[in-house]
Coordinates of C-alpha atoms in Angstrom, one line a residue:
X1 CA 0.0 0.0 0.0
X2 CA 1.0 3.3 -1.0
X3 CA 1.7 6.1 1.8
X4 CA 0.3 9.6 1.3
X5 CA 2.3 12.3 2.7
X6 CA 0.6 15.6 3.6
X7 CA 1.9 19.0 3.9
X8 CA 0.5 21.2 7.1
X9 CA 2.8 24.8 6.8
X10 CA 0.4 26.2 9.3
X11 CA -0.7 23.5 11.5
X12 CA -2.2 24.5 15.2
X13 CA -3.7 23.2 18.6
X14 CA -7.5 23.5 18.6
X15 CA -8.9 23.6 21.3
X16 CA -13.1 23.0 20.5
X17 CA -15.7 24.2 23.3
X18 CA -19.0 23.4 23.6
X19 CA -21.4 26.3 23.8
X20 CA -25.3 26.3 23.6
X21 CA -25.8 28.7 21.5
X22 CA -22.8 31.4 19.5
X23 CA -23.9 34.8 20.6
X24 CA -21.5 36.9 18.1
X25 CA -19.6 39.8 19.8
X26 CA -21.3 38.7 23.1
X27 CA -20.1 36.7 26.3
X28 CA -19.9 32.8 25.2
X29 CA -20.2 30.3 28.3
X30 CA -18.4 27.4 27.5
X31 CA -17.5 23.8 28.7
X32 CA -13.8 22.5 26.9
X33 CA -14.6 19.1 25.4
X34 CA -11.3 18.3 23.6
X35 CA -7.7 19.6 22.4
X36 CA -6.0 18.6 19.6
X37 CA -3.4 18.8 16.7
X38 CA -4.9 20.1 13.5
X39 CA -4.4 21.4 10.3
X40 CA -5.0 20.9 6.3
X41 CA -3.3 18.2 6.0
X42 CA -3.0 16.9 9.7
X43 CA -6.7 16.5 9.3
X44 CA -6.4 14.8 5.6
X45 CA -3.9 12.4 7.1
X46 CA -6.0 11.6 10.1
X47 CA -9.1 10.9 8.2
X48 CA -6.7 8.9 6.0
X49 CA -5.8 6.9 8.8
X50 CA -9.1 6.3 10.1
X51 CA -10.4 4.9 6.6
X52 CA -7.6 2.3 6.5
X53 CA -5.0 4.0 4.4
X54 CA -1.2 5.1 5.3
X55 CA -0.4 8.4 5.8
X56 CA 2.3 10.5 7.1
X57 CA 1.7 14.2 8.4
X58 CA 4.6 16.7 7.6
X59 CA 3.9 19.7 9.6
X60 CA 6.1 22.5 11.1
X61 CA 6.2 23.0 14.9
X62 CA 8.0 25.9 16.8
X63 CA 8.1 26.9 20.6
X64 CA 6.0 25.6 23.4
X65 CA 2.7 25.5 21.4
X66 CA 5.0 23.3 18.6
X67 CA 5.9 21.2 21.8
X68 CA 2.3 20.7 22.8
X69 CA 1.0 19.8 19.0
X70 CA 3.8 17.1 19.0
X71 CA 2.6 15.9 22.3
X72 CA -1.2 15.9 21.1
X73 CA -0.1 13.6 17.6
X74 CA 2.1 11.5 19.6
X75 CA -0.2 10.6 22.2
X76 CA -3.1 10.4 18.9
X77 CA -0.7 7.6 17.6
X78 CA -1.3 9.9 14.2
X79 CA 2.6 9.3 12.3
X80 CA 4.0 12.4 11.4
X81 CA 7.0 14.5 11.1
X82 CA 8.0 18.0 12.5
X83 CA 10.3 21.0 10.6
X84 CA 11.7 22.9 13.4
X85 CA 10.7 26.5 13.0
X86 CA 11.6 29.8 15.1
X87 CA 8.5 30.9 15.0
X88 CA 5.2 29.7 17.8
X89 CA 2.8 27.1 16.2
X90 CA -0.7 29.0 16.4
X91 CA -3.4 28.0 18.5
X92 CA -7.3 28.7 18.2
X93 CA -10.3 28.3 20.1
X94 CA -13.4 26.4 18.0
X95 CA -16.7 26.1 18.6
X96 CA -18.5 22.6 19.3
X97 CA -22.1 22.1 19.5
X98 CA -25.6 20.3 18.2
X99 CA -24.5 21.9 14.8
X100 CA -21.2 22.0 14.9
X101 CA -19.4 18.5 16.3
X102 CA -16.7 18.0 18.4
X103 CA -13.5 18.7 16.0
X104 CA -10.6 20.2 14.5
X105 CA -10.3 22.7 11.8
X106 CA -12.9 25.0 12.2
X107 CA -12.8 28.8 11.8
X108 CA -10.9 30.5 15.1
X109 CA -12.8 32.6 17.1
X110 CA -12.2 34.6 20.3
X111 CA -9.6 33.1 22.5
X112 CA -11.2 35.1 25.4
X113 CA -14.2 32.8 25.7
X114 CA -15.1 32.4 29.2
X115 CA -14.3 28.6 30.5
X116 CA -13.8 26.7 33.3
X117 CA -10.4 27.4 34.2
X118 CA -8.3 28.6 32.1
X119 CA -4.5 29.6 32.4
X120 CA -5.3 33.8 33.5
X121 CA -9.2 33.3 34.3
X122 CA -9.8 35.7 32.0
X123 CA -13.3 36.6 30.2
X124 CA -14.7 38.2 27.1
X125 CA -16.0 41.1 29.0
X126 CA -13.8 42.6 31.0
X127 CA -14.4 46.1 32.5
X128 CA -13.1 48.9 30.2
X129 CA -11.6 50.9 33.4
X130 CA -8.8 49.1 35.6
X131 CA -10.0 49.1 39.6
X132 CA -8.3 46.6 42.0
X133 CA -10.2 45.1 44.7
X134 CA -10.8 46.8 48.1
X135 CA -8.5 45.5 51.4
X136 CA -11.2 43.6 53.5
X137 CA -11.8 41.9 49.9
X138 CA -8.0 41.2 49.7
X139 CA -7.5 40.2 53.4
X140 CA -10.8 38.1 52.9
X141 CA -9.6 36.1 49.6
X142 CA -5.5 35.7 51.0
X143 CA -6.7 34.6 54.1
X144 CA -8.9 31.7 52.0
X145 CA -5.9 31.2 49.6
X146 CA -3.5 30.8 52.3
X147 CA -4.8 27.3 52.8
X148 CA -2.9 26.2 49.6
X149 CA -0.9 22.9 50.2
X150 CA 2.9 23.1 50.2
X151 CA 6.0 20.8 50.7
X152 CA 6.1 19.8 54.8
X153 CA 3.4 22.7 55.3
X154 CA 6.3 25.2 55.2
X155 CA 4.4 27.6 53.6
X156 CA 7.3 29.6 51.1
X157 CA 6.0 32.3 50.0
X158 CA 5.8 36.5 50.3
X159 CA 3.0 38.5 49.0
X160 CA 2.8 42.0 48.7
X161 CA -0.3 44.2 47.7
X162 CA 0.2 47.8 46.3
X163 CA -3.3 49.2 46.5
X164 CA -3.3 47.8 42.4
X165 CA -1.3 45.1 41.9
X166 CA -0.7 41.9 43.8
X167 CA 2.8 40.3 44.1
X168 CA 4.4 37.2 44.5
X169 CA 7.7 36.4 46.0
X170 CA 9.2 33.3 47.2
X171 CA 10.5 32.8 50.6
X172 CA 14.1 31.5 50.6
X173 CA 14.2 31.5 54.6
X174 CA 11.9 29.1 53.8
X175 CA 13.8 26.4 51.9
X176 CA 14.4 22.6 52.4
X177 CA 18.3 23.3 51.5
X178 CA 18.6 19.4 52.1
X179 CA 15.3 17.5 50.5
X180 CA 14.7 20.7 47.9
X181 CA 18.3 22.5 47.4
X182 CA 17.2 23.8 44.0
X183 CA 13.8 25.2 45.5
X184 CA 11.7 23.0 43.1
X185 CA 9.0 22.0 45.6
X186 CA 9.4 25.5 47.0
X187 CA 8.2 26.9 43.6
X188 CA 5.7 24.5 43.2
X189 CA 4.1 25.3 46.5
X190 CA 4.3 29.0 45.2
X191 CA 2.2 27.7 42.2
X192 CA -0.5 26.0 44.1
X193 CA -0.5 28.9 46.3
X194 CA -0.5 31.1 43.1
X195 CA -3.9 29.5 41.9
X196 CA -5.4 29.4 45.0
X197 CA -5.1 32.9 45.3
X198 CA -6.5 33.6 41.8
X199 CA -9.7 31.2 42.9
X200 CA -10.4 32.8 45.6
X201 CA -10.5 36.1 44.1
X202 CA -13.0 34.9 41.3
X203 CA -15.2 33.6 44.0
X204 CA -15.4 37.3 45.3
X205 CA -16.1 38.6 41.7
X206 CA -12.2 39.2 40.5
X207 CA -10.7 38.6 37.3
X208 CA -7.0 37.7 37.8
X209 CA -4.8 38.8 34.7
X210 CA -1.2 36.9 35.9
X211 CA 1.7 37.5 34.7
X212 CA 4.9 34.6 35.4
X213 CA 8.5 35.8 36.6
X214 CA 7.6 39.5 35.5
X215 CA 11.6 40.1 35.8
X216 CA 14.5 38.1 34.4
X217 CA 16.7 39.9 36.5
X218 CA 14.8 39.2 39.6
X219 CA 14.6 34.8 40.0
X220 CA 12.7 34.9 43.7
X221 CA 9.7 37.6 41.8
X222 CA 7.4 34.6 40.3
X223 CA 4.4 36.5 39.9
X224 CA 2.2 39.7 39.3
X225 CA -1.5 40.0 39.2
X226 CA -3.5 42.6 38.3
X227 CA -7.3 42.8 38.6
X228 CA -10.6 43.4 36.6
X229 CA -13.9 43.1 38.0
X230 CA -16.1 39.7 37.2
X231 CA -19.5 39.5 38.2
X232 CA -20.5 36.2 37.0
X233 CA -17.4 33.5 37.0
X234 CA -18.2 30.2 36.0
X235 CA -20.0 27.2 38.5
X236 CA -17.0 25.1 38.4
X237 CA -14.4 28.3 39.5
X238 CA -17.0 28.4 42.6
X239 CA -17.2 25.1 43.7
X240 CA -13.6 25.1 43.8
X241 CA -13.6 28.1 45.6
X242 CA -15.9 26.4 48.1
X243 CA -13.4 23.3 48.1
X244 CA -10.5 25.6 49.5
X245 CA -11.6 24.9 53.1
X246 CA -12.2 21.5 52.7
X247 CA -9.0 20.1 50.7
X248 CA -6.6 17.9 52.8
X249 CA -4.2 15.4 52.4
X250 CA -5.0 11.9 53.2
X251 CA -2.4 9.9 53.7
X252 CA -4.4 6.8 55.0
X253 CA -5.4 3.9 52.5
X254 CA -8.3 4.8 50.3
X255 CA -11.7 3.4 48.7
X256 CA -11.4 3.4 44.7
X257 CA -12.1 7.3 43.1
X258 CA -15.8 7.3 41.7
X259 CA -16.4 8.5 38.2
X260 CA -12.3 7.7 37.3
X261 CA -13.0 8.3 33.6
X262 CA -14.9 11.6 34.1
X263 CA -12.5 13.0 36.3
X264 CA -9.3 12.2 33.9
X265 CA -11.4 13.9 31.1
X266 CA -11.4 17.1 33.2
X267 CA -8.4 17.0 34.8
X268 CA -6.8 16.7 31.4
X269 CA -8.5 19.6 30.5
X270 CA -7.3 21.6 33.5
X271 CA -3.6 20.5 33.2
X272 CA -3.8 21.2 29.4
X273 CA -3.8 24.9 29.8
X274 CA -0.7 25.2 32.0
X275 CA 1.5 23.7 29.9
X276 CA 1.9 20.3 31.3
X277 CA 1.0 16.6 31.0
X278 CA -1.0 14.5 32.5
X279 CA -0.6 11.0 32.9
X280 CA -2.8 7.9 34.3
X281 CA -0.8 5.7 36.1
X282 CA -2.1 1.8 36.1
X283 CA -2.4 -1.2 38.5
X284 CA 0.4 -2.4 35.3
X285 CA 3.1 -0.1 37.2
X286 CA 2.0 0.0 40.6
X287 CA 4.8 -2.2 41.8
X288 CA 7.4 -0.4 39.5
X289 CA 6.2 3.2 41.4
X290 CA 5.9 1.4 45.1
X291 CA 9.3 0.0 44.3
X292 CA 10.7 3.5 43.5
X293 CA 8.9 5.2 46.4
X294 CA 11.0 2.9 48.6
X295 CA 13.8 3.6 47.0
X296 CA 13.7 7.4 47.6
X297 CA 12.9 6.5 51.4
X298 CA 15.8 4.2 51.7
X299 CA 18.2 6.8 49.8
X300 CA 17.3 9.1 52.4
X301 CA 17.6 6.9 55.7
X302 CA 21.2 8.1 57.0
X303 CA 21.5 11.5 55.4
X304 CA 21.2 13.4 58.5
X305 CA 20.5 16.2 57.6
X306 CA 17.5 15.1 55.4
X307 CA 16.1 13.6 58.7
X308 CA 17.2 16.8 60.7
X309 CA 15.3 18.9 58.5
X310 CA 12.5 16.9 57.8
X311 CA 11.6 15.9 62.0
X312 CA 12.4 20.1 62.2
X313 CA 9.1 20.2 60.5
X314 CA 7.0 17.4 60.8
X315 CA 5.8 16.1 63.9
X316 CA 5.3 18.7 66.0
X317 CA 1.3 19.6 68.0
X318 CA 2.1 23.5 68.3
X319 CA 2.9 26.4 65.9
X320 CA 1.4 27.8 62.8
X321 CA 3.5 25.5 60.2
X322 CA 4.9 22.1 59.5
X323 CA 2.9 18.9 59.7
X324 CA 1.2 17.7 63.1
X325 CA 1.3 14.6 64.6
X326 CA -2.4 14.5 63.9
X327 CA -1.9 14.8 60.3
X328 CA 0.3 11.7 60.3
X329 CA -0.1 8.0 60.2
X330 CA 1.1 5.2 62.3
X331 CA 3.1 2.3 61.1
X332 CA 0.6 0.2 60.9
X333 CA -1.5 2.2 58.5
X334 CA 1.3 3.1 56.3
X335 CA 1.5 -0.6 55.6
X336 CA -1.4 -0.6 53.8
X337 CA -0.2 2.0 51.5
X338 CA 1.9 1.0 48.8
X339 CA 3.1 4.3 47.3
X340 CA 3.4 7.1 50.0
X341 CA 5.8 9.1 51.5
X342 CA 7.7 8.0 54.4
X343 CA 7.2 10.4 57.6
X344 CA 8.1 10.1 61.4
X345 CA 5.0 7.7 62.3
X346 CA 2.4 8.8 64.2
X347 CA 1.2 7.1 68.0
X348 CA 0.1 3.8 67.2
X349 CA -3.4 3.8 65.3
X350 CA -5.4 1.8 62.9
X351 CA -7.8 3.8 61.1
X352 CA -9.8 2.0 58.4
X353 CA -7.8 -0.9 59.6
X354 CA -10.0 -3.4 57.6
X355 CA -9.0 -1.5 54.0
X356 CA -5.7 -2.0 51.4
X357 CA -5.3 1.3 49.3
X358 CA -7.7 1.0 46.3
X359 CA -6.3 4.3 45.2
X360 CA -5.6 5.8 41.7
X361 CA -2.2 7.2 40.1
X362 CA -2.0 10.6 38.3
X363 CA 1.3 12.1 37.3
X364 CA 2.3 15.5 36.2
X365 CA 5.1 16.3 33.9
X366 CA 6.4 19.2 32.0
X367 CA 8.8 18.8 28.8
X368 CA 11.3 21.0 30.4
X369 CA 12.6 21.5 34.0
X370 CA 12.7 24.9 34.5
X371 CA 11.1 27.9 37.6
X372 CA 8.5 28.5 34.7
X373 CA 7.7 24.7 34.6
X374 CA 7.7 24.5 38.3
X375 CA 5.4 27.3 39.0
X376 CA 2.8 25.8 36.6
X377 CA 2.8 22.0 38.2
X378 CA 1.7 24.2 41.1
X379 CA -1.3 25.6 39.4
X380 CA -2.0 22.7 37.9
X381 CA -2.1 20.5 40.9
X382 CA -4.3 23.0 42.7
X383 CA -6.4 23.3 40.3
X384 CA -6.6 19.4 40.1
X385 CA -6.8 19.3 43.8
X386 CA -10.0 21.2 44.4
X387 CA -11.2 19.8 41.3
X388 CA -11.4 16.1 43.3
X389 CA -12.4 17.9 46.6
X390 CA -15.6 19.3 44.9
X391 CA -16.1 15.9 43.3
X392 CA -15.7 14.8 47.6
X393 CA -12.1 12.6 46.5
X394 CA -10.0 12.0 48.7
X395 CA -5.9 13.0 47.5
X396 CA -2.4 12.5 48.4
X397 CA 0.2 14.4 46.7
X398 CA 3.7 13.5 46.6
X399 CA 7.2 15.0 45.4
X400 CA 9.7 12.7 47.1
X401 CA 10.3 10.1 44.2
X402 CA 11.4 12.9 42.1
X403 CA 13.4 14.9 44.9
X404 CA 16.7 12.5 43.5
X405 CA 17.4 11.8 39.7
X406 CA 17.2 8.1 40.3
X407 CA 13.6 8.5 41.2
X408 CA 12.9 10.9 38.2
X409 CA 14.6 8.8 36.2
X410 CA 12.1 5.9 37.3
X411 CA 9.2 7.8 36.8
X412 CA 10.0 8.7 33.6
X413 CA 10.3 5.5 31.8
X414 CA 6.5 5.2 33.0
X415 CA 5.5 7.7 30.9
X416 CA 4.3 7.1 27.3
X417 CA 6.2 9.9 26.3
X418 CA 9.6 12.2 27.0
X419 CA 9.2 14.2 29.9
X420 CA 9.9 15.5 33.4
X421 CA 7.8 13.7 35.8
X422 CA 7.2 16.4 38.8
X423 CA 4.1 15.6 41.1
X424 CA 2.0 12.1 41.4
X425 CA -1.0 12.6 42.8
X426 CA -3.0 9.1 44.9
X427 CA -6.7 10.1 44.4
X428 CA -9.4 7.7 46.0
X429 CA -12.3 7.9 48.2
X430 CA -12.3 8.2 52.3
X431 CA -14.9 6.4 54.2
X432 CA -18.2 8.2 54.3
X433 CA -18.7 7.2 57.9
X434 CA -15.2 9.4 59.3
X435 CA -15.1 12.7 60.9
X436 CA -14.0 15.6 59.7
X437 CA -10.1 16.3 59.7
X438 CA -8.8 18.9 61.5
X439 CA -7.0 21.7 59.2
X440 CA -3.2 22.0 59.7
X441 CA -2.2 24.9 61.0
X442 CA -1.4 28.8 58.9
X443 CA 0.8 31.2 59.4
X444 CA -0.7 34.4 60.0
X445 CA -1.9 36.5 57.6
X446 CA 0.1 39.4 58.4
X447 CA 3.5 37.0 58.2
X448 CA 2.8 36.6 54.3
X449 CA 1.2 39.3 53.1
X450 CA 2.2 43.1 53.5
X451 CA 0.0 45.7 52.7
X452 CA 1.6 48.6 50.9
X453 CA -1.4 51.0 50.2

């Protein structure tokens, strides 16, 4: 059989929305339903493909965008070829609905549509005059926000509000110099911090236009945020809003996840727009992750000043950071976890002692390794962490396995493609019968935010 070869010189990443009806010029809700590689001839070598035929897509692909379309085909299993160009691959927003199906190639239109969650929560109708939200309204959402998860509960981060703009800094006095010398939890903490912040100003009717390491010449400056007034976010940005209180890590053994397909479809969706990957982890390579979890525990077990820093931080009953005693688990319940991060154990306990973790395996990873990459696992894994809290999951989320290269070198030949594994994420379901888990402690407001205006 002959194979065609097709030429894309302008190829792109669609990504098609549902919508109930196109209002032209007018304010779009919209619910993301796929993304994907398309393209003249990507598409004429797909439908090629489909009908039983060989084909081969030649297509150019520059920058991250070029990245992300080579990504999308790869993961397609559509065979095709990239030219290397210095220029970024376009992307476009289509429209998907009764009349239109779910697909690729359509005409662009507005990439300001309002969805779900999207990388700036930004809308197609913002207010024509810049205002900034008033201070109870910025003590009100921080003091939400500041329940964002980070690495040991250390809470890493600065933020600074200058009667406009809001600014984030990361805290280097704050810094696992032995488990995270490089400050790549750190950043990541910054991250879920970052879109925590951003959530909990939609839920009090802000837009949040970010804008990543504003300086070059400033590496600790990660973020700046200015505002525009929203009056109507979307349903999902508010439940997750309302999630902020309720999110916490369970480290005990969990039920299965209900509805695993539907939340993978979203979550993909959410990860999609920062940049990143997203990756379901199966029963296949369980033993190959529990294996490597063990690993990074046993790598650990006479560095002393690992252990030094980590019992600095976790353990203790008193203070407004680090992990308490209450947050941990005993011995025994650790057992029954197969993939989980090793702590000082808790006083002998055996909570839903009759149960083996039934919990599922997500993993983040970003093409490249670098702050920028970091800052958006963050976001991402926020965003995927309220996502499952609103859904009532139950999550775990861990960064030792890739604190060493052995680990992240382990990680990475589970993915189905190159990458840099960052986070994996255990999602299940608790017990409905349990009570409610006490929050770990905050700093105080006034520690992390300073109030310039």
């Amino acid at each position: 059989m002959s194979t065609i070869v097709t030429v894309t010189l302008n190829p792109t990443v669609d990504a098609a929305f549902e919508v109930d009806r196109l209002i032209s010029e007018g304010k779009n809700r919209a619910r993301l339903c796929s993304v994907r590689g398309g393209g003249g001839g990507i598409n004429v070598a797909r439908c090629v493909g489909r009908l039983g035929g060989s084909a081969v897509a030649l297509h150019t692909s520059g920058r991250e965008v070029g990245r992300r379309l080579d990504r999308l085909l790869d993961e397609e299993g559509l065979d095709h070829r990239r030219i290397e160009v210095g220029s970024d691959t376009r992307d476009a927003t289509v429209p998907a609905g009764d009349d239109v199906p779910s697909r690729t190639g359509a005409n662009p239109i507005s990439n300001d549509m309002a969805t779900d969650d999207t990388r700036d929560m930004t809308d197609s109708n913002p207010s024509s005059v810049p205002s900034a939200p008033d201070h109870p309204t910025v003590l009100a959402a921080m003091r939400l926000a500041s329940r964002a998860p980070s690495v040991h509960n250390t809470q890493p981060w600065r933020w600074e509000f200058d009667g406009t703009r809001l600014h984030l800094r990361r805290d280097n006095d704050r810094l696992l110099s032995a488990a995270d010398p490089l400050g790549r939890q750190l950043v990541i903490s910054c991250g879920a911090m970052l879109h925590h912040v951003r959530t909990a100003f939609a839920a009090q009717g802000w837009h949040t236009d970010t804008t990543r390491l504003p300086d070059p010449e400033q590496p600790d400056y990660l973020a700046v945020i200015d505002f525009r007034g929203w009056p109507d976010p979307p349903d999902s940005v508010l439940a997750r809003a309302r999630a902020i209180d309720r999110r916490h890590t369970d480290r005990l053994p969990m039920l299965p996840p209900r509805d695993w397909p539907q939340l993978v479809h979203t979550a993909r969706m959410l990860v999609t727009f920062h940049d990143l990957e997203l990756s379901v982890l199966d029963d296949s390579v369980r033993s190959r992750l529990a294996a490597a979890s063990k690993q990074a525990t046993a790598m650990r077990r006479y560095d002393m000043e690992y252990q030094s820093e980590l019992r600095w931080w976790v353990g203790h009953s008193s203070g407004p950071e680090g992990i308490p005693r209450n947050a941990l688990v005993s011995d025994a319940e650790s057992a029954r976890v197969s993939v989980g991060r090793k702590y000082p154990s808790a006083p002998h306990s055996a909570r839903r002692d009759t149960l083996e973790d039934q919990s599922r395996l997500l993993m983040l990873s970003s093409i490249t390794d670098s702050q920028t990459d970091w800052l958006y696992t963050g976001e991402a894994l926020s965003a995927l962490l309220l996502e499952c809290t609103a859904a009532k999951l139950a999550t775990c989320a861990l960064t030792h396995i890739t604190e060493l290269p052995t680990g992240r070198k382990a990680l990475a030949s589970l993915l189905p493609h190159p990458g840099v594994p960052q986070v994996v994420i255990r999602i299940g379901t608790a017990p409905d019968d349990e009570a409610e888990t006490p929050p770990t402690p905050r700093r105080p407001l006034a520690d992390i935010l300073t109030m310039r205006h």
